[in-house]
């Protein structure tokens, strides 16, 4: 269901969406022990391919306005590499600290003319773009884990965005 408002008047309508996503990821984790046995370096290359097909049915709003159906297809392939290190037993209460950085490049090999969005805006997918993310994860000896991340997406694109995140996981029972 959707409700639209224009100048105080509102209209509603009902539509259905069919969205199909097919994809896969190949990834491998490589670990290298540093000169200190409490430090491990890792590299995680990956390749991903995704294909989306979406269809929204046509519908008529309660005020009689016809809204045409929409279809689009989108295919992308990406290559990524994550580099990082894990420091173990650096403090009596901290089990591991793991900083990492990820660089991902995406090729949108099948792009629709534009992605429809709310407010009648149209967003075009760039043919190529990249993103860069950094993460810091810490794990306490009792099992609690906290992570912070920041990312920038849109390198080589007209559209860019920043993301910030944090996560805290606390086990309900002791880690034995």
PDB file of C-alpha atoms in Angstrom:
ATOM      1  CA  UNK A   1       0.000   0.000   0.000  1.00  0.00           C
ATOM      2  CA  UNK A   2       1.089   3.528  -0.674  1.00  0.00           C
ATOM      3  CA  UNK A   3      -0.348   6.854   0.420  1.00  0.00           C
ATOM      4  CA  UNK A   4       0.512  10.049  -1.442  1.00  0.00           C
ATOM      5  CA  UNK A   5      -0.202  13.596  -0.334  1.00  0.00           C
ATOM      6  CA  UNK A   6      -0.385  16.708  -2.456  1.00  0.00           C
ATOM      7  CA  UNK A   7      -1.529  20.036  -1.024  1.00  0.00           C
ATOM      8  CA  UNK A   8      -3.394  18.440   1.888  1.00  0.00           C
ATOM      9  CA  UNK A   9      -5.287  15.882  -0.219  1.00  0.00           C
ATOM     10  CA  UNK A  10      -4.245  12.258  -0.009  1.00  0.00           C
ATOM     11  CA  UNK A  11      -4.726   9.223  -2.202  1.00  0.00           C
ATOM     12  CA  UNK A  12      -3.875   5.590  -1.598  1.00  0.00           C
ATOM     13  CA  UNK A  13      -3.188   2.608  -3.787  1.00  0.00           C
ATOM     14  CA  UNK A  14      -2.000  -0.981  -3.666  1.00  0.00           C
ATOM     15  CA  UNK A  15       0.684  -2.603  -5.784  1.00  0.00           C
ATOM     16  CA  UNK A  16       2.834  -5.723  -5.787  1.00  0.00           C
ATOM     17  CA  UNK A  17       6.571  -6.041  -6.271  1.00  0.00           C
ATOM     18  CA  UNK A  18       8.480  -9.040  -7.547  1.00  0.00           C
ATOM     19  CA  UNK A  19      12.203  -8.893  -6.852  1.00  0.00           C
ATOM     20  CA  UNK A  20      14.629 -11.682  -7.723  1.00  0.00           C
ATOM     21  CA  UNK A  21      18.327 -11.583  -6.841  1.00  0.00           C
ATOM     22  CA  UNK A  22      20.821 -14.170  -8.028  1.00  0.00           C
ATOM     23  CA  UNK A  23      24.452 -13.999  -7.080  1.00  0.00           C
ATOM     24  CA  UNK A  24      27.496 -15.574  -5.627  1.00  0.00           C
ATOM     25  CA  UNK A  25      30.738 -14.777  -3.850  1.00  0.00           C
ATOM     26  CA  UNK A  26      34.144 -16.411  -4.027  1.00  0.00           C
ATOM     27  CA  UNK A  27      36.439 -15.490  -1.158  1.00  0.00           C
ATOM     28  CA  UNK A  28      39.598 -16.861   0.426  1.00  0.00           C
ATOM     29  CA  UNK A  29      41.252 -15.925   3.699  1.00  0.00           C
ATOM     30  CA  UNK A  30      45.047 -15.949   3.882  1.00  0.00           C
ATOM     31  CA  UNK A  31      46.747 -15.634   7.268  1.00  0.00           C
ATOM     32  CA  UNK A  32      50.414 -14.930   7.991  1.00  0.00           C
ATOM     33  CA  UNK A  33      51.964 -15.075  11.453  1.00  0.00           C
ATOM     34  CA  UNK A  34      54.071 -12.026  12.234  1.00  0.00           C
ATOM     35  CA  UNK A  35      57.475 -11.980  13.886  1.00  0.00           C
ATOM     36  CA  UNK A  36      55.686 -11.866  17.224  1.00  0.00           C
ATOM     37  CA  UNK A  37      53.486 -14.911  17.804  1.00  0.00           C
ATOM     38  CA  UNK A  38      50.720 -12.611  19.097  1.00  0.00           C
ATOM     39  CA  UNK A  39      50.324 -10.837  15.728  1.00  0.00           C
ATOM     40  CA  UNK A  40      48.614 -12.309  12.664  1.00  0.00           C
ATOM     41  CA  UNK A  41      48.291 -10.545   9.317  1.00  0.00           C
ATOM     42  CA  UNK A  42      45.514 -11.471   6.936  1.00  0.00           C
ATOM     43  CA  UNK A  43      44.399 -10.833   3.374  1.00  0.00           C
ATOM     44  CA  UNK A  44      40.922 -11.676   2.135  1.00  0.00           C
ATOM     45  CA  UNK A  45      40.430 -11.260  -1.639  1.00  0.00           C
ATOM     46  CA  UNK A  46      36.928 -11.802  -3.002  1.00  0.00           C
ATOM     47  CA  UNK A  47      34.941 -11.671  -6.227  1.00  0.00           C
ATOM     48  CA  UNK A  48      31.180 -11.254  -6.372  1.00  0.00           C
ATOM     49  CA  UNK A  49      28.569 -11.230  -9.105  1.00  0.00           C
ATOM     50  CA  UNK A  50      24.936 -10.202  -8.585  1.00  0.00           C
ATOM     51  CA  UNK A  51      21.967  -9.930 -10.907  1.00  0.00           C
ATOM     52  CA  UNK A  52      18.671  -8.311  -9.864  1.00  0.00           C
ATOM     53  CA  UNK A  53      15.336  -8.310 -11.649  1.00  0.00           C
ATOM     54  CA  UNK A  54      12.435  -6.271 -10.265  1.00  0.00           C
ATOM     55  CA  UNK A  55       8.874  -5.687 -11.432  1.00  0.00           C
ATOM     56  CA  UNK A  56       6.261  -3.448  -9.851  1.00  0.00           C
ATOM     57  CA  UNK A  57       2.701  -3.885 -11.051  1.00  0.00           C
ATOM     58  CA  UNK A  58       0.649  -0.988 -12.374  1.00  0.00           C
ATOM     59  CA  UNK A  59      -2.020   0.347 -10.028  1.00  0.00           C
ATOM     60  CA  UNK A  60      -4.617   3.077  -9.700  1.00  0.00           C
ATOM     61  CA  UNK A  61      -4.723   5.471  -6.750  1.00  0.00           C
ATOM     62  CA  UNK A  62      -7.989   6.071  -4.923  1.00  0.00           C
ATOM     63  CA  UNK A  63      -8.286   9.471  -6.626  1.00  0.00           C
ATOM     64  CA  UNK A  64      -8.267   7.759 -10.057  1.00  0.00           C
ATOM     65  CA  UNK A  65      -4.626   8.498 -10.950  1.00  0.00           C
ATOM     66  CA  UNK A  66      -3.058   5.632 -12.915  1.00  0.00           C
ATOM     67  CA  UNK A  67       0.521   4.711 -11.968  1.00  0.00           C
ATOM     68  CA  UNK A  68       2.251   2.597 -14.608  1.00  0.00           C
ATOM     69  CA  UNK A  69       4.189  -0.522 -13.769  1.00  0.00           C
ATOM     70  CA  UNK A  70       7.967  -0.556 -13.786  1.00  0.00           C
ATOM     71  CA  UNK A  71      10.606  -3.154 -14.597  1.00  0.00           C
ATOM     72  CA  UNK A  72      14.326  -3.024 -14.255  1.00  0.00           C
ATOM     73  CA  UNK A  73      17.335  -5.286 -14.361  1.00  0.00           C
ATOM     74  CA  UNK A  74      20.693  -4.637 -12.802  1.00  0.00           C
ATOM     75  CA  UNK A  75      23.863  -6.696 -12.951  1.00  0.00           C
ATOM     76  CA  UNK A  76      27.112  -6.031 -11.150  1.00  0.00           C
ATOM     77  CA  UNK A  77      30.472  -7.666 -10.634  1.00  0.00           C
ATOM     78  CA  UNK A  78      32.941  -6.606  -7.966  1.00  0.00           C
ATOM     79  CA  UNK A  79      36.424  -7.355  -6.770  1.00  0.00           C
ATOM     80  CA  UNK A  80      37.492  -6.606  -3.213  1.00  0.00           C
ATOM     81  CA  UNK A  81      40.502  -7.006  -0.990  1.00  0.00           C
ATOM     82  CA  UNK A  82      40.536  -6.770   2.786  1.00  0.00           C
ATOM     83  CA  UNK A  83      43.858  -6.352   4.575  1.00  0.00           C
ATOM     84  CA  UNK A  84      44.257  -6.405   8.302  1.00  0.00           C
ATOM     85  CA  UNK A  85      45.984  -7.728  11.347  1.00  0.00           C
ATOM     86  CA  UNK A  86      44.968  -9.403  14.573  1.00  0.00           C
ATOM     87  CA  UNK A  87      46.766  -8.610  17.814  1.00  0.00           C
ATOM     88  CA  UNK A  88      46.253 -11.272  20.489  1.00  0.00           C
ATOM     89  CA  UNK A  89      46.670 -11.101  24.256  1.00  0.00           C
ATOM     90  CA  UNK A  90      47.591  -7.422  24.358  1.00  0.00           C
ATOM     91  CA  UNK A  91      45.911  -6.836  27.723  1.00  0.00           C
ATOM     92  CA  UNK A  92      44.670  -9.043  30.557  1.00  0.00           C
ATOM     93  CA  UNK A  93      41.043  -8.243  29.658  1.00  0.00           C
ATOM     94  CA  UNK A  94      41.304  -7.957  25.863  1.00  0.00           C
ATOM     95  CA  UNK A  95      41.633 -11.134  23.818  1.00  0.00           C
ATOM     96  CA  UNK A  96      42.069  -9.597  20.350  1.00  0.00           C
ATOM     97  CA  UNK A  97      42.189  -6.266  18.545  1.00  0.00           C
ATOM     98  CA  UNK A  98      41.694  -6.363  14.780  1.00  0.00           C
ATOM     99  CA  UNK A  99      42.060  -3.302  12.534  1.00  0.00           C
ATOM    100  CA  UNK A 100      41.290  -3.836   8.840  1.00  0.00           C
ATOM    101  CA  UNK A 101      40.739  -1.917   5.614  1.00  0.00           C
ATOM    102  CA  UNK A 102      38.710  -3.000   2.570  1.00  0.00           C
ATOM    103  CA  UNK A 103      38.796  -1.670  -0.987  1.00  0.00           C
ATOM    104  CA  UNK A 104      36.034  -2.768  -3.364  1.00  0.00           C
ATOM    105  CA  UNK A 105      35.592  -1.920  -7.040  1.00  0.00           C
ATOM    106  CA  UNK A 106      32.248  -2.530  -8.744  1.00  0.00           C
ATOM    107  CA  UNK A 107      31.367  -2.760 -12.424  1.00  0.00           C
ATOM    108  CA  UNK A 108      27.652  -2.375 -13.152  1.00  0.00           C
ATOM    109  CA  UNK A 109      27.593  -4.357 -16.390  1.00  0.00           C
ATOM    110  CA  UNK A 110      23.842  -4.047 -16.834  1.00  0.00           C
ATOM    111  CA  UNK A 111      22.358  -0.766 -15.739  1.00  0.00           C
ATOM    112  CA  UNK A 112      18.752   0.302 -16.042  1.00  0.00           C
ATOM    113  CA  UNK A 113      18.062   3.762 -17.442  1.00  0.00           C
ATOM    114  CA  UNK A 114      17.451   4.952 -13.895  1.00  0.00           C
ATOM    115  CA  UNK A 115      16.360   3.504 -10.572  1.00  0.00           C
ATOM    116  CA  UNK A 116      12.945   4.836  -9.581  1.00  0.00           C
ATOM    117  CA  UNK A 117      12.766   6.065  -6.003  1.00  0.00           C
ATOM    118  CA  UNK A 118      10.251   7.817  -3.790  1.00  0.00           C
ATOM    119  CA  UNK A 119       9.462  11.439  -4.547  1.00  0.00           C
ATOM    120  CA  UNK A 120       9.773  10.867  -8.331  1.00  0.00           C
ATOM    121  CA  UNK A 121      13.566  11.053  -8.150  1.00  0.00           C
ATOM    122  CA  UNK A 122      15.589   8.946 -10.549  1.00  0.00           C
ATOM    123  CA  UNK A 123      19.043   7.689  -9.618  1.00  0.00           C
ATOM    124  CA  UNK A 124      21.404   6.355 -12.255  1.00  0.00           C
ATOM    125  CA  UNK A 125      23.951   3.695 -11.386  1.00  0.00           C
ATOM    126  CA  UNK A 126      27.510   4.523 -12.460  1.00  0.00           C
ATOM    127  CA  UNK A 127      29.284   2.056 -14.705  1.00  0.00           C
ATOM    128  CA  UNK A 128      32.283   1.852 -12.352  1.00  0.00           C
ATOM    129  CA  UNK A 129      32.682   2.865  -8.726  1.00  0.00           C
ATOM    130  CA  UNK A 130      34.733   1.959  -5.684  1.00  0.00           C
ATOM    131  CA  UNK A 131      34.375   2.045  -1.939  1.00  0.00           C
ATOM    132  CA  UNK A 132      36.848   2.148   0.923  1.00  0.00           C
ATOM    133  CA  UNK A 133      36.023   0.895   4.426  1.00  0.00           C
ATOM    134  CA  UNK A 134      37.976   0.752   7.680  1.00  0.00           C
ATOM    135  CA  UNK A 135      37.010  -1.324  10.731  1.00  0.00           C
ATOM    136  CA  UNK A 136      38.312  -1.836  14.245  1.00  0.00           C
ATOM    137  CA  UNK A 137      37.087  -4.887  16.173  1.00  0.00           C
ATOM    138  CA  UNK A 138      37.940  -5.737  19.773  1.00  0.00           C
ATOM    139  CA  UNK A 139      37.080  -8.925  21.656  1.00  0.00           C
ATOM    140  CA  UNK A 140      37.195  -9.141  25.439  1.00  0.00           C
ATOM    141  CA  UNK A 141      38.284 -12.296  27.270  1.00  0.00           C
ATOM    142  CA  UNK A 142      34.708 -12.787  28.552  1.00  0.00           C
ATOM    143  CA  UNK A 143      33.366 -12.990  24.989  1.00  0.00           C
ATOM    144  CA  UNK A 144      32.022  -9.450  24.476  1.00  0.00           C
ATOM    145  CA  UNK A 145      32.862  -8.009  21.061  1.00  0.00           C
ATOM    146  CA  UNK A 146      32.756  -4.398  19.898  1.00  0.00           C
ATOM    147  CA  UNK A 147      33.390  -2.997  16.445  1.00  0.00           C
ATOM    148  CA  UNK A 148      33.488   0.420  14.819  1.00  0.00           C
ATOM    149  CA  UNK A 149      33.548   1.073  11.103  1.00  0.00           C
ATOM    150  CA  UNK A 150      33.611   3.966   8.666  1.00  0.00           C
ATOM    151  CA  UNK A 151      33.221   3.780   4.915  1.00  0.00           C
ATOM    152  CA  UNK A 152      33.181   5.983   1.855  1.00  0.00           C
ATOM    153  CA  UNK A 153      31.376   4.806  -1.245  1.00  0.00           C
ATOM    154  CA  UNK A 154      31.370   6.489  -4.620  1.00  0.00           C
ATOM    155  CA  UNK A 155      34.999   6.763  -5.664  1.00  0.00           C
ATOM    156  CA  UNK A 156      34.771   7.404  -9.420  1.00  0.00           C
ATOM    157  CA  UNK A 157      31.033   8.109  -9.259  1.00  0.00           C
ATOM    158  CA  UNK A 158      28.776  11.163  -9.256  1.00  0.00           C
ATOM    159  CA  UNK A 159      26.937   9.816  -6.200  1.00  0.00           C
ATOM    160  CA  UNK A 160      28.840   9.257  -2.973  1.00  0.00           C
ATOM    161  CA  UNK A 161      28.018   8.427   0.617  1.00  0.00           C
ATOM    162  CA  UNK A 162      29.627   8.009   4.012  1.00  0.00           C
ATOM    163  CA  UNK A 163      28.669   5.269   6.446  1.00  0.00           C
ATOM    164  CA  UNK A 164      29.457   4.975  10.115  1.00  0.00           C
ATOM    165  CA  UNK A 165      28.647   2.031  12.329  1.00  0.00           C
ATOM    166  CA  UNK A 166      29.194   0.486  15.703  1.00  0.00           C
ATOM    167  CA  UNK A 167      28.205  -2.876  17.142  1.00  0.00           C
ATOM    168  CA  UNK A 168      28.423  -4.383  20.596  1.00  0.00           C
ATOM    169  CA  UNK A 169      27.781  -8.076  21.236  1.00  0.00           C
ATOM    170  CA  UNK A 170      27.601  -9.323  24.811  1.00  0.00           C
ATOM    171  CA  UNK A 171      27.092 -13.034  25.570  1.00  0.00           C
ATOM    172  CA  UNK A 172      24.340 -13.870  28.047  1.00  0.00           C
ATOM    173  CA  UNK A 173      26.381 -16.665  29.616  1.00  0.00           C
ATOM    174  CA  UNK A 174      30.086 -16.795  30.410  1.00  0.00           C
ATOM    175  CA  UNK A 175      32.470 -17.865  27.660  1.00  0.00           C
ATOM    176  CA  UNK A 176      33.888 -21.193  28.811  1.00  0.00           C
TER     177      UNK A 176
END
